[in-house]
């Protein structure tokens, strides 16, 4: 009895509260908005293709950003801003008394300048680099804001459309916007997945570059001399011997926690001990205690290799987010924001596909919100596959229920 009372007290949100009700879709304004989405199907897909074919490598999103800004103006959003990084945001004012909810989609792609972005249409499939991640969701979010206006849908809370930049190079744009825009959103939705996925957490991602140095020596004088190359070899061997905790369930093909050496290099000539040799490590897990433990083991292993070899040692931290303010897993999962996103995603999901299960992961703009303690979720509006590959593709017609799903979420989250 006492235990039950304590449990209830510890979970004031009560399990599985969703603000989404299918009956809300019968409201005339929402029906009108939905009819306007159906009526524009071909136009939406054509505009999406145009956006895919507009290059936007991270840091060079200006053309897409200007396009989104111009479209926000046409919709009549207020407080439309472009910040110093080219994040674009605009507000759809509510009638008052509801939470402020951000819908964020990123304009950048991982593909460098010069990549052939021409979309190949194979029936209902659009194939091109960046077709899914995140151009599909950028298009869907833009159309969702348009449809709200066409339907004359009123919400209590404000809705903010954030077209973020440099997501792919460390969530740079969203971090900058959340820290400097002055907005204090109550809820944050990253539209950056396939519509068959939902993530409510934040993968812990820490990336390092380890550098070993020595005075160098001719090969003829190298025998027994300290060698940065040997230190790299010993360190890499050592780090792959660090025991990893058992696999986290529920991640499909993703095997977590994990540590990966992605780049290595050093030396300038064949016949000398390198003056410098280095490698990088990408360390990922789902929670901070595990991450901290692995990070400590990693750094001490690499340092020990340097000491044993008698070479100089430097470490550069390439990426790391402080998650000390993040809410615990249960609290994040049970938050109505996540349950609402889950209910709507499942209501609108492609027929014949398995039920969408929430996963405690995240490697997108919602990570920043999670790290700040803002309730956050990541969803998607389109069935898509092979992100970050040249063969990336998306199902064109899936964007229509995807936009409707986003719209249902937006209304439910701001008006409950
Ligand atoms: Zn993305």
CSV table of C-alpha atoms and ligand atoms in Angstrom, one decimal:
chain,number,residue,atom,x,y,z
A,1,UNK,CA,0.0,0.0,0.0
A,2,UNK,CA,2.7,2.4,1.0
A,3,UNK,CA,4.7,1.4,-1.9
A,4,UNK,CA,1.8,2.0,-4.2
A,5,UNK,CA,1.2,5.5,-2.8
A,6,UNK,CA,4.9,6.3,-3.2
A,7,UNK,CA,4.9,5.1,-6.7
A,8,UNK,CA,1.9,7.3,-7.6
A,9,UNK,CA,3.5,10.2,-5.9
A,10,UNK,CA,6.7,9.7,-7.9
A,11,UNK,CA,4.8,9.6,-11.2
A,12,UNK,CA,2.5,12.6,-11.2
A,13,UNK,CA,2.0,12.3,-14.9
A,14,UNK,CA,0.3,8.9,-14.6
A,15,UNK,CA,1.4,6.3,-17.1
A,16,UNK,CA,0.6,6.7,-20.8
A,17,UNK,CA,-1.4,10.0,-20.9
A,18,UNK,CA,-1.7,11.1,-24.5
A,19,UNK,CA,-3.2,14.4,-25.6
A,20,UNK,CA,-4.1,12.9,-29.0
A,21,UNK,CA,-7.6,11.7,-29.5
A,22,UNK,CA,-8.8,10.5,-33.0
A,23,UNK,CA,-12.1,12.3,-32.4
A,24,UNK,CA,-10.3,15.7,-32.6
A,25,UNK,CA,-9.8,15.0,-36.3
A,26,UNK,CA,-13.5,15.6,-36.8
A,27,UNK,CA,-13.2,19.3,-36.0
A,28,UNK,CA,-14.1,21.3,-39.1
A,29,UNK,CA,-10.9,23.3,-39.1
A,30,UNK,CA,-8.8,20.2,-39.0
A,31,UNK,CA,-10.9,18.5,-41.7
A,32,UNK,CA,-10.4,21.6,-43.8
A,33,UNK,CA,-6.7,21.5,-43.2
A,34,UNK,CA,-6.5,17.8,-44.1
A,35,UNK,CA,-8.6,18.3,-47.3
A,36,UNK,CA,-6.2,21.1,-48.3
A,37,UNK,CA,-3.2,18.7,-47.9
A,38,UNK,CA,-4.9,16.0,-50.0
A,39,UNK,CA,-5.7,18.6,-52.7
A,40,UNK,CA,-2.1,19.7,-53.0
A,41,UNK,CA,-0.5,16.2,-53.1
A,42,UNK,CA,1.3,16.6,-56.4
A,43,UNK,CA,2.4,20.1,-55.6
A,44,UNK,CA,3.9,19.0,-52.3
A,45,UNK,CA,5.9,16.2,-53.9
A,46,UNK,CA,7.2,18.6,-56.7
A,47,UNK,CA,8.2,21.2,-54.1
A,48,UNK,CA,10.0,18.5,-52.0
A,49,UNK,CA,11.9,17.4,-55.1
A,50,UNK,CA,12.9,21.0,-55.7
A,51,UNK,CA,14.2,21.2,-52.1
A,52,UNK,CA,16.2,18.0,-52.4
A,53,UNK,CA,17.9,19.3,-55.5
A,54,UNK,CA,18.8,22.5,-53.7
A,55,UNK,CA,22.3,21.8,-52.2
A,56,UNK,CA,22.7,22.4,-48.5
A,57,UNK,CA,25.9,20.9,-47.1
A,58,UNK,CA,26.3,21.7,-43.3
A,59,UNK,CA,27.4,25.3,-43.0
A,60,UNK,CA,26.1,26.2,-46.5
A,61,UNK,CA,22.4,26.1,-46.0
A,62,UNK,CA,21.7,29.7,-47.0
A,63,UNK,CA,19.7,29.0,-50.2
A,64,UNK,CA,17.3,26.6,-48.5
A,65,UNK,CA,17.2,28.8,-45.4
A,66,UNK,CA,16.2,31.8,-47.5
A,67,UNK,CA,13.5,29.8,-49.3
A,68,UNK,CA,12.0,28.6,-45.9
A,69,UNK,CA,12.1,32.1,-44.6
A,70,UNK,CA,10.2,33.4,-47.7
A,71,UNK,CA,7.6,30.7,-47.3
A,72,UNK,CA,7.2,31.5,-43.6
A,73,UNK,CA,6.4,35.1,-44.6
A,74,UNK,CA,3.8,33.9,-47.1
A,75,UNK,CA,2.1,31.8,-44.4
A,76,UNK,CA,2.0,34.9,-42.1
A,77,UNK,CA,4.1,33.5,-39.3
A,78,UNK,CA,5.4,36.2,-36.9
A,79,UNK,CA,8.8,37.1,-35.4
A,80,UNK,CA,10.5,35.5,-38.4
A,81,UNK,CA,14.2,35.5,-37.8
A,82,UNK,CA,17.4,34.4,-39.4
A,83,UNK,CA,20.2,34.1,-36.9
A,84,UNK,CA,24.0,34.4,-37.5
A,85,UNK,CA,24.3,30.7,-38.3
A,86,UNK,CA,21.3,30.8,-40.7
A,87,UNK,CA,18.8,29.1,-38.4
A,88,UNK,CA,15.4,30.3,-39.5
A,89,UNK,CA,12.5,30.4,-37.1
A,90,UNK,CA,8.9,31.8,-37.2
A,91,UNK,CA,6.0,31.7,-34.7
A,92,UNK,CA,2.4,30.8,-35.3
A,93,UNK,CA,0.7,32.5,-32.4
A,94,UNK,CA,-1.8,30.7,-30.3
A,95,UNK,CA,-4.9,32.2,-28.6
A,96,UNK,CA,-3.1,32.0,-25.2
A,97,UNK,CA,-2.9,29.6,-22.2
A,98,UNK,CA,-1.2,26.7,-23.9
A,99,UNK,CA,2.5,25.5,-24.1
A,100,UNK,CA,4.9,26.8,-26.6
A,101,UNK,CA,6.0,23.9,-28.9
A,102,UNK,CA,8.9,23.9,-31.3
A,103,UNK,CA,8.8,21.8,-34.5
A,104,UNK,CA,12.4,21.6,-35.7
A,105,UNK,CA,13.6,20.2,-39.1
A,106,UNK,CA,17.2,20.7,-40.3
A,107,UNK,CA,18.1,22.2,-43.6
A,108,UNK,CA,21.5,20.7,-43.9
A,109,UNK,CA,22.6,17.4,-45.4
A,110,UNK,CA,25.8,15.3,-45.1
A,111,UNK,CA,26.5,15.6,-48.8
A,112,UNK,CA,29.4,17.9,-49.9
A,113,UNK,CA,29.1,20.5,-52.6
A,114,UNK,CA,29.1,19.0,-56.1
A,115,UNK,CA,27.2,15.8,-55.1
A,116,UNK,CA,24.6,14.9,-57.8
A,117,UNK,CA,21.3,15.6,-56.1
A,118,UNK,CA,19.1,14.9,-59.2
A,119,UNK,CA,16.0,13.0,-57.9
A,120,UNK,CA,15.3,9.7,-59.7
A,121,UNK,CA,11.6,8.8,-59.5
A,122,UNK,CA,11.0,5.0,-59.5
A,123,UNK,CA,7.2,4.7,-59.1
A,124,UNK,CA,6.4,6.1,-55.7
A,125,UNK,CA,10.1,6.1,-54.6
A,126,UNK,CA,12.2,9.3,-54.7
A,127,UNK,CA,15.9,8.4,-54.8
A,128,UNK,CA,18.5,11.0,-54.1
A,129,UNK,CA,21.0,11.9,-51.5
A,130,UNK,CA,19.2,13.8,-48.7
A,131,UNK,CA,15.7,12.9,-50.0
A,132,UNK,CA,14.8,11.6,-46.6
A,133,UNK,CA,17.2,13.1,-44.1
A,134,UNK,CA,16.0,15.7,-43.5
A,135,UNK,CA,14.5,17.3,-46.6
A,136,UNK,CA,11.4,15.1,-46.4
A,137,UNK,CA,10.7,16.3,-42.9
A,138,UNK,CA,11.6,19.9,-43.7
A,139,UNK,CA,9.0,19.8,-46.5
A,140,UNK,CA,6.4,18.1,-44.2
A,141,UNK,CA,6.9,20.6,-41.4
A,142,UNK,CA,6.6,23.6,-43.8
A,143,UNK,CA,3.4,22.1,-45.3
A,144,UNK,CA,2.0,21.4,-41.8
A,145,UNK,CA,2.3,25.1,-40.9
A,146,UNK,CA,0.6,26.1,-44.2
A,147,UNK,CA,-2.2,23.6,-43.7
A,148,UNK,CA,-2.9,24.9,-40.2
A,149,UNK,CA,-3.4,28.3,-41.8
A,150,UNK,CA,-5.5,27.1,-44.7
A,151,UNK,CA,-7.8,25.3,-42.3
A,152,UNK,CA,-7.9,28.3,-39.9
A,153,UNK,CA,-6.9,25.9,-37.1
A,154,UNK,CA,-6.6,27.7,-33.7
A,155,UNK,CA,-4.3,26.5,-31.0
A,156,UNK,CA,-3.9,27.7,-27.4
A,157,UNK,CA,-0.1,27.6,-27.3
A,158,UNK,CA,2.3,29.1,-29.8
A,159,UNK,CA,3.9,26.9,-32.4
A,160,UNK,CA,7.4,27.6,-33.5
A,161,UNK,CA,8.9,26.4,-36.8
A,162,UNK,CA,12.6,26.0,-36.5
A,163,UNK,CA,14.6,25.2,-39.7
A,164,UNK,CA,17.9,24.5,-38.0
A,165,UNK,CA,21.4,24.3,-39.5
A,166,UNK,CA,24.5,22.2,-39.0
A,167,UNK,CA,22.6,19.4,-37.4
A,168,UNK,CA,24.8,16.8,-39.1
A,169,UNK,CA,28.0,18.3,-37.6
A,170,UNK,CA,27.1,18.1,-34.0
A,171,UNK,CA,23.6,19.6,-33.6
A,172,UNK,CA,25.3,23.0,-33.8
A,173,UNK,CA,22.3,25.1,-35.1
A,174,UNK,CA,19.7,23.8,-32.6
A,175,UNK,CA,22.1,24.3,-29.7
A,176,UNK,CA,22.9,27.8,-30.8
A,177,UNK,CA,19.2,28.7,-31.2
A,178,UNK,CA,18.0,27.2,-27.9
A,179,UNK,CA,20.8,29.0,-26.1
A,180,UNK,CA,20.6,32.4,-27.8
A,181,UNK,CA,17.2,33.0,-29.3
A,182,UNK,CA,15.6,33.9,-26.0
A,183,UNK,CA,12.7,31.5,-26.6
A,184,UNK,CA,12.0,29.1,-23.7
A,185,UNK,CA,9.9,26.4,-25.4
A,186,UNK,CA,7.9,24.1,-23.1
A,187,UNK,CA,8.1,21.2,-25.6
A,188,UNK,CA,10.4,20.3,-28.4
A,189,UNK,CA,9.7,18.0,-31.4
A,190,UNK,CA,12.6,17.1,-33.8
A,191,UNK,CA,11.1,16.0,-37.1
A,192,UNK,CA,14.1,14.0,-38.3
A,193,UNK,CA,13.3,10.3,-38.5
A,194,UNK,CA,11.5,7.9,-40.7
A,195,UNK,CA,7.7,8.0,-40.0
A,196,UNK,CA,8.1,4.4,-38.7
A,197,UNK,CA,10.3,5.5,-35.8
A,198,UNK,CA,10.0,7.4,-32.5
A,199,UNK,CA,12.9,8.3,-30.2
A,200,UNK,CA,12.5,10.0,-26.8
A,201,UNK,CA,16.0,10.0,-25.6
A,202,UNK,CA,19.5,11.2,-26.4
A,203,UNK,CA,22.3,9.0,-27.3
A,204,UNK,CA,25.4,10.0,-25.4
A,205,UNK,CA,28.0,10.8,-28.0
A,206,UNK,CA,31.5,11.7,-27.2
A,207,UNK,CA,34.2,12.0,-29.9
A,208,UNK,CA,37.9,12.3,-29.3
A,209,UNK,CA,41.1,12.7,-31.2
A,210,UNK,CA,44.2,11.2,-29.5
A,211,UNK,CA,47.6,12.5,-30.7
A,212,UNK,CA,51.0,10.9,-29.9
A,213,UNK,CA,54.2,12.8,-30.6
A,214,UNK,CA,58.0,12.1,-30.6
A,215,UNK,CA,61.2,13.8,-31.9
A,216,UNK,CA,61.2,11.3,-34.8
A,217,UNK,CA,64.2,9.4,-36.0
A,218,UNK,CA,65.6,7.8,-39.2
A,219,UNK,CA,64.6,4.1,-39.6
A,220,UNK,CA,68.2,3.2,-39.1
A,221,UNK,CA,68.0,4.8,-35.6
A,222,UNK,CA,64.5,3.7,-34.9
A,223,UNK,CA,65.1,0.3,-33.2
A,224,UNK,CA,63.9,0.6,-29.6
A,225,UNK,CA,63.0,4.3,-30.0
A,226,UNK,CA,59.7,5.6,-28.8
A,227,UNK,CA,57.2,5.5,-31.7
A,228,UNK,CA,53.9,7.3,-32.0
A,229,UNK,CA,52.9,4.6,-34.5
A,230,UNK,CA,53.4,1.9,-31.9
A,231,UNK,CA,51.5,3.9,-29.4
A,232,UNK,CA,48.6,4.2,-31.8
A,233,UNK,CA,48.7,0.4,-32.3
A,234,UNK,CA,48.9,-0.3,-28.6
A,235,UNK,CA,46.2,2.2,-27.7
A,236,UNK,CA,43.8,0.9,-30.4
A,237,UNK,CA,44.4,-2.7,-29.4
A,238,UNK,CA,43.8,-1.7,-25.7
A,239,UNK,CA,40.6,0.2,-26.3
A,240,UNK,CA,39.0,-2.7,-28.2
A,241,UNK,CA,39.8,-4.9,-25.2
A,242,UNK,CA,37.8,-2.7,-22.8
A,243,UNK,CA,34.8,-4.8,-21.8
A,244,UNK,CA,31.5,-3.3,-23.0
A,245,UNK,CA,28.2,-3.7,-21.1
A,246,UNK,CA,25.7,-6.1,-22.6
A,247,UNK,CA,23.8,-4.9,-25.7
A,248,UNK,CA,20.9,-2.5,-25.1
A,249,UNK,CA,17.7,-4.1,-26.3
A,250,UNK,CA,15.2,-2.4,-28.7
A,251,UNK,CA,17.7,-0.8,-31.1
A,252,UNK,CA,17.4,-3.2,-34.0
A,253,UNK,CA,20.7,-3.1,-36.0
A,254,UNK,CA,22.2,-0.5,-33.7
A,255,UNK,CA,24.6,-2.2,-31.2
A,256,UNK,CA,25.0,-0.1,-28.1
A,257,UNK,CA,27.1,0.8,-26.1
A,258,UNK,CA,29.9,1.1,-28.7
A,259,UNK,CA,33.3,2.5,-29.4
A,260,UNK,CA,34.6,3.0,-32.9
A,261,UNK,CA,38.0,4.2,-34.2
A,262,UNK,CA,36.9,6.0,-37.4
A,263,UNK,CA,40.1,7.8,-38.5
A,264,UNK,CA,43.8,7.3,-38.1
A,265,UNK,CA,46.9,8.8,-39.5
A,266,UNK,CA,50.4,10.2,-39.0
A,267,UNK,CA,53.9,10.3,-40.4
A,268,UNK,CA,55.1,11.9,-43.6
A,269,UNK,CA,57.8,9.5,-45.0
A,270,UNK,CA,58.4,5.8,-45.1
A,271,UNK,CA,61.9,5.9,-43.7
A,272,UNK,CA,61.4,7.6,-40.4
A,273,UNK,CA,59.7,7.3,-37.0
A,274,UNK,CA,56.6,9.6,-37.3
A,275,UNK,CA,56.8,12.8,-35.3
A,276,UNK,CA,53.1,12.5,-34.9
A,277,UNK,CA,50.4,9.8,-35.2
A,278,UNK,CA,46.8,10.0,-34.2
A,279,UNK,CA,43.4,8.3,-34.2
A,280,UNK,CA,39.8,9.3,-33.4
A,281,UNK,CA,37.2,7.5,-31.2
A,282,UNK,CA,33.4,7.8,-31.4
A,283,UNK,CA,31.9,6.6,-28.1
A,284,UNK,CA,28.2,6.1,-27.8
A,285,UNK,CA,25.8,4.7,-25.2
A,286,UNK,CA,22.3,5.4,-24.0
A,287,UNK,CA,23.0,6.8,-20.5
A,288,UNK,CA,25.4,9.0,-18.7
A,289,UNK,CA,26.8,6.6,-16.1
A,290,UNK,CA,27.7,4.0,-18.8
A,291,UNK,CA,29.2,6.7,-21.0
A,292,UNK,CA,31.2,8.2,-18.1
A,293,UNK,CA,32.6,4.8,-17.1
A,294,UNK,CA,33.6,4.0,-20.7
A,295,UNK,CA,35.1,7.4,-21.2
A,296,UNK,CA,37.3,7.0,-18.1
A,297,UNK,CA,38.4,3.5,-19.2
A,298,UNK,CA,39.1,4.8,-22.7
A,299,UNK,CA,41.2,7.8,-21.7
A,300,UNK,CA,43.2,5.8,-19.1
A,301,UNK,CA,43.9,3.1,-21.7
A,302,UNK,CA,45.1,5.5,-24.3
A,303,UNK,CA,47.2,7.4,-21.7
A,304,UNK,CA,48.8,4.2,-20.5
A,305,UNK,CA,49.8,3.3,-24.0
A,306,UNK,CA,51.5,6.7,-24.4
A,307,UNK,CA,53.3,6.3,-21.2
A,308,UNK,CA,54.4,2.7,-21.9
A,309,UNK,CA,55.8,3.8,-25.3
A,310,UNK,CA,57.3,7.0,-23.9
A,311,UNK,CA,55.7,9.4,-26.4
A,312,UNK,CA,54.0,12.7,-26.0
A,313,UNK,CA,50.2,12.7,-25.6
A,314,UNK,CA,47.4,15.1,-26.4
A,315,UNK,CA,43.7,14.7,-26.4
A,316,UNK,CA,41.1,16.8,-28.3
A,317,UNK,CA,37.5,16.5,-27.5
A,318,UNK,CA,35.5,16.8,-30.8
A,319,UNK,CA,32.0,16.6,-29.4
A,320,UNK,CA,30.4,16.2,-26.1
A,321,UNK,CA,27.1,17.4,-24.6
A,322,UNK,CA,26.5,17.8,-20.9
A,323,UNK,CA,23.4,15.7,-19.9
A,324,UNK,CA,23.5,16.4,-16.2
A,325,UNK,CA,20.1,18.3,-16.5
A,326,UNK,CA,18.4,15.5,-18.5
A,327,UNK,CA,15.3,13.9,-16.9
A,328,UNK,CA,15.4,10.2,-16.1
A,329,UNK,CA,14.3,7.6,-18.7
A,330,UNK,CA,10.9,6.8,-17.1
A,331,UNK,CA,9.9,10.4,-16.8
A,332,UNK,CA,10.8,11.2,-20.4
A,333,UNK,CA,9.0,8.1,-21.7
A,334,UNK,CA,5.8,8.7,-19.8
A,335,UNK,CA,5.6,12.4,-20.6
A,336,UNK,CA,2.4,13.2,-22.5
A,337,UNK,CA,4.5,14.8,-25.2
A,338,UNK,CA,6.1,11.5,-26.1
A,339,UNK,CA,2.8,9.6,-25.6
A,340,UNK,CA,1.0,12.0,-27.9
A,341,UNK,CA,3.7,11.8,-30.6
A,342,UNK,CA,3.5,8.0,-30.3
A,343,UNK,CA,-0.3,7.8,-30.5
A,344,UNK,CA,-0.4,10.1,-33.5
A,345,UNK,CA,2.5,8.3,-35.3
A,346,UNK,CA,0.8,5.0,-34.8
A,347,UNK,CA,-2.6,6.3,-35.9
A,348,UNK,CA,-1.2,7.6,-39.2
A,349,UNK,CA,1.5,5.0,-39.8
A,350,UNK,CA,1.7,3.1,-43.1
A,351,UNK,CA,-0.8,0.2,-43.1
A,352,UNK,CA,0.8,-3.2,-42.8
A,353,UNK,CA,3.8,-1.9,-40.9
A,354,UNK,CA,4.5,-3.0,-37.3
A,355,UNK,CA,3.4,-0.9,-34.4
A,356,UNK,CA,5.9,1.9,-33.7
A,357,UNK,CA,7.7,1.4,-30.4
A,358,UNK,CA,9.4,4.3,-28.5
A,359,UNK,CA,13.1,4.0,-28.3
A,360,UNK,CA,15.3,5.7,-25.7
A,361,UNK,CA,17.7,7.0,-28.3
A,362,UNK,CA,18.4,10.2,-30.1
A,363,UNK,CA,21.0,11.6,-32.4
A,364,UNK,CA,19.3,14.8,-33.6
A,365,UNK,CA,18.3,18.3,-32.5
A,366,UNK,CA,16.1,16.8,-29.7
A,367,UNK,CA,19.3,15.7,-27.9
A,368,UNK,CA,20.0,19.4,-27.1
A,369,UNK,CA,16.5,19.9,-25.7
A,370,UNK,CA,16.8,16.6,-23.6
A,371,UNK,CA,20.1,17.9,-22.3
A,372,UNK,CA,18.5,21.1,-21.1
A,373,UNK,CA,15.7,19.2,-19.4
A,374,UNK,CA,13.0,20.3,-22.0
A,375,UNK,CA,10.5,17.5,-22.8
A,376,UNK,CA,11.5,16.4,-26.3
A,377,UNK,CA,10.8,13.7,-28.9
A,378,UNK,CA,12.0,12.9,-32.4
A,379,UNK,CA,9.5,11.7,-35.0
A,380,UNK,CA,9.3,11.5,-38.8
A,381,UNK,CA,6.8,12.3,-41.6
A,382,UNK,CA,7.9,10.0,-44.4
A,383,UNK,CA,8.9,6.4,-44.9
A,384,UNK,CA,12.5,6.6,-45.8
A,385,UNK,CA,15.7,4.5,-45.9
A,386,UNK,CA,19.4,4.6,-46.1
A,387,UNK,CA,20.1,8.0,-44.7
A,388,UNK,CA,23.6,9.4,-45.3
A,389,UNK,CA,24.1,7.2,-48.3
A,390,UNK,CA,24.1,8.2,-52.0
A,391,UNK,CA,21.3,5.5,-52.4
A,392,UNK,CA,19.0,7.3,-49.9
A,393,UNK,CA,15.3,7.1,-50.8
A,394,UNK,CA,11.9,8.0,-49.6
A,395,UNK,CA,8.3,7.0,-50.4
A,396,UNK,CA,6.7,10.0,-52.0
A,397,UNK,CA,3.0,9.4,-51.1
A,398,UNK,CA,3.9,8.7,-47.5
A,399,UNK,CA,4.4,12.4,-46.9
A,400,UNK,CA,0.6,13.0,-47.0
A,401,UNK,CA,-0.3,11.0,-43.8
A,402,UNK,CA,3.0,12.2,-42.4
A,403,UNK,CA,1.9,15.9,-42.6
A,404,UNK,CA,-1.4,15.0,-41.1
A,405,UNK,CA,0.3,13.2,-38.3
A,406,UNK,CA,2.5,16.3,-37.5
A,407,UNK,CA,-0.6,18.5,-37.7
A,408,UNK,CA,-2.5,16.3,-35.2
A,409,UNK,CA,0.5,16.4,-32.9
A,410,UNK,CA,0.9,20.1,-33.1
A,411,UNK,CA,-2.8,20.7,-32.3
A,412,UNK,CA,-2.9,18.1,-29.5
A,413,UNK,CA,0.4,19.4,-27.9
A,414,UNK,CA,-0.6,23.1,-27.9
A,415,UNK,CA,-4.3,22.6,-27.0
A,416,UNK,CA,-5.1,20.2,-24.2
B,1,LIG,ZN1,18.7,14.3,-39.9
